[in-house]
Amino acid sequence: MVALSVLPPGDQVTFPRLQDLVGMTPGNLSTHLHKLEDASYITITKAYQGRTPVTYVTLTRAGRQAFEDYTAALGELLSAANHESVEEKL
């Protein structure tokens, strides 16, 4: 999902390019993508370029919002943990 977060909603990336970005095996990436698709965070589209099949992955608006919500919650958690750590030292 992190690699897709750089895409504006509606933009797409090919499966091999995404695989290069995240460094996952095709099987592992496919498993993760199907879970994200089931949650409506991405869409997966199969097409052809000439005779070559190509799989495109697109981040949805819901996916972008879920990622932003996640990063905001993570930021709050880290901020709270850092604040508690500072108070313990005093």
mmCIF file of C-alpha atoms in Angstrom:
data_model
loop_
_atom_site.group_PDB
_atom_site.id
_atom_site.type_symbol
_atom_site.label_atom_id
_atom_site.label_comp_id
_atom_site.label_asym_id
_atom_site.label_seq_id
_atom_site.Cartn_x
_atom_site.Cartn_y
_atom_site.Cartn_z
ATOM 1 C CA MET A 1 0.000 0.000 0.000
ATOM 2 C CA VAL A 2 2.868 2.358 0.734
ATOM 3 C CA ALA A 3 4.141 2.131 -2.842
ATOM 4 C CA LEU A 4 0.658 2.950 -4.130
ATOM 5 C CA SER A 5 0.360 5.950 -1.816
ATOM 6 C CA VAL A 6 2.462 8.057 -4.175
ATOM 7 C CA LEU A 7 -0.180 7.697 -6.888
ATOM 8 C CA PRO A 8 -3.082 10.123 -7.116
ATOM 9 C CA PRO A 9 -6.445 8.314 -6.989
ATOM 10 C CA GLY A 10 -7.201 6.927 -10.427
ATOM 11 C CA ASP A 11 -3.560 6.676 -11.576
ATOM 12 C CA GLN A 12 -2.241 3.194 -12.153
ATOM 13 C CA VAL A 13 0.977 1.200 -11.976
ATOM 14 C CA THR A 14 1.828 -2.108 -13.623
ATOM 15 C CA PHE A 15 2.233 -5.222 -11.511
ATOM 16 C CA PRO A 16 5.942 -5.676 -12.424
ATOM 17 C CA ARG A 17 6.713 -2.026 -11.598
ATOM 18 C CA LEU A 18 4.943 -2.340 -8.249
ATOM 19 C CA GLN A 19 6.816 -5.565 -7.590
ATOM 20 C CA ASP A 20 10.097 -3.731 -8.220
ATOM 21 C CA LEU A 21 9.059 -0.900 -5.881
ATOM 22 C CA VAL A 22 8.147 -3.133 -2.948
ATOM 23 C CA GLY A 23 10.630 -5.967 -3.505
ATOM 24 C CA MET A 24 8.120 -8.780 -3.105
ATOM 25 C CA THR A 25 7.751 -12.048 -4.960
ATOM 26 C CA PRO A 26 4.868 -12.188 -7.451
ATOM 27 C CA GLY A 27 2.947 -14.624 -5.230
ATOM 28 C CA ASN A 28 3.306 -12.540 -2.063
ATOM 29 C CA LEU A 29 2.429 -9.314 -3.851
ATOM 30 C CA SER A 30 -0.596 -10.915 -5.482
ATOM 31 C CA THR A 31 -1.858 -12.105 -2.086
ATOM 32 C CA HIS A 32 -1.507 -8.630 -0.580
ATOM 33 C CA LEU A 33 -3.143 -6.972 -3.580
ATOM 34 C CA HIS A 34 -6.156 -9.281 -3.471
ATOM 35 C CA LYS A 35 -6.712 -8.379 0.191
ATOM 36 C CA LEU A 36 -6.512 -4.667 -0.681
ATOM 37 C CA GLU A 37 -8.886 -5.225 -3.592
ATOM 38 C CA ASP A 38 -11.357 -7.042 -1.308
ATOM 39 C CA ALA A 39 -11.286 -3.964 0.961
ATOM 40 C CA SER A 40 -11.954 -1.716 -2.087
ATOM 41 C CA TYR A 41 -8.631 0.081 -1.548
ATOM 42 C CA ILE A 42 -7.362 -0.772 -5.037
ATOM 43 C CA THR A 43 -8.682 -1.992 -8.358
ATOM 44 C CA ILE A 44 -6.905 -4.580 -10.486
ATOM 45 C CA THR A 45 -7.356 -4.381 -14.246
ATOM 46 C CA LYS A 46 -6.112 -6.901 -16.800
ATOM 47 C CA ALA A 47 -5.380 -5.639 -20.324
ATOM 48 C CA TYR A 48 -3.166 -6.314 -23.314
ATOM 49 C CA GLN A 49 -0.368 -4.285 -24.847
ATOM 50 C CA GLY A 50 -0.245 -5.881 -28.250
ATOM 51 C CA ARG A 51 -0.244 -9.587 -27.436
ATOM 52 C CA THR A 52 1.316 -9.188 -24.010
ATOM 53 C CA PRO A 53 -0.977 -9.362 -20.957
ATOM 54 C CA VAL A 54 -0.523 -6.497 -18.496
ATOM 55 C CA THR A 55 -1.962 -6.142 -14.989
ATOM 56 C CA TYR A 56 -2.614 -2.616 -13.725
ATOM 57 C CA VAL A 57 -3.121 -1.683 -10.073
ATOM 58 C CA THR A 58 -5.017 1.503 -9.231
ATOM 59 C CA LEU A 59 -5.392 3.152 -5.817
ATOM 60 C CA THR A 60 -8.996 4.135 -5.076
ATOM 61 C CA ARG A 61 -10.145 7.189 -3.129
ATOM 62 C CA ALA A 62 -11.102 4.857 -0.280
ATOM 63 C CA GLY A 63 -7.602 3.382 -0.379
ATOM 64 C CA ARG A 64 -5.992 6.815 -0.261
ATOM 65 C CA GLN A 65 -8.216 7.808 2.691
ATOM 66 C CA ALA A 66 -7.464 4.572 4.551
ATOM 67 C CA PHE A 67 -3.736 5.128 4.099
ATOM 68 C CA GLU A 68 -3.972 8.741 5.288
ATOM 69 C CA ASP A 69 -6.039 7.675 8.317
ATOM 70 C CA TYR A 70 -3.492 4.962 9.120
ATOM 71 C CA THR A 71 -0.498 7.291 8.903
ATOM 72 C CA ALA A 72 -2.282 9.914 11.031
ATOM 73 C CA ALA A 73 -3.103 7.326 13.720
ATOM 74 C CA LEU A 74 0.459 6.022 13.632
ATOM 75 C CA GLY A 75 1.793 9.567 13.994
ATOM 76 C CA GLU A 76 -0.435 10.174 17.025
ATOM 77 C CA LEU A 77 0.684 6.900 18.592
ATOM 78 C CA LEU A 78 4.357 7.714 18.096
ATOM 79 C CA SER A 79 3.866 11.237 19.400
ATOM 80 C CA ALA A 80 2.125 9.949 22.529
ATOM 81 C CA ALA A 81 4.848 7.350 23.108
ATOM 82 C CA ASN A 82 7.540 9.996 22.721
ATOM 83 C CA HIS A 83 5.702 12.337 25.107
ATOM 84 C CA GLU A 84 5.451 9.573 27.749
ATOM 85 C CA SER A 85 9.147 8.784 27.331
ATOM 86 C CA VAL A 86 10.083 12.426 27.928
ATOM 87 C CA GLU A 87 7.879 12.610 31.047
ATOM 88 C CA GLU A 88 9.504 9.457 32.480
ATOM 89 C CA LYS A 89 12.942 11.042 32.165
ATOM 90 C CA LEU A 90 11.834 14.086 34.162
#
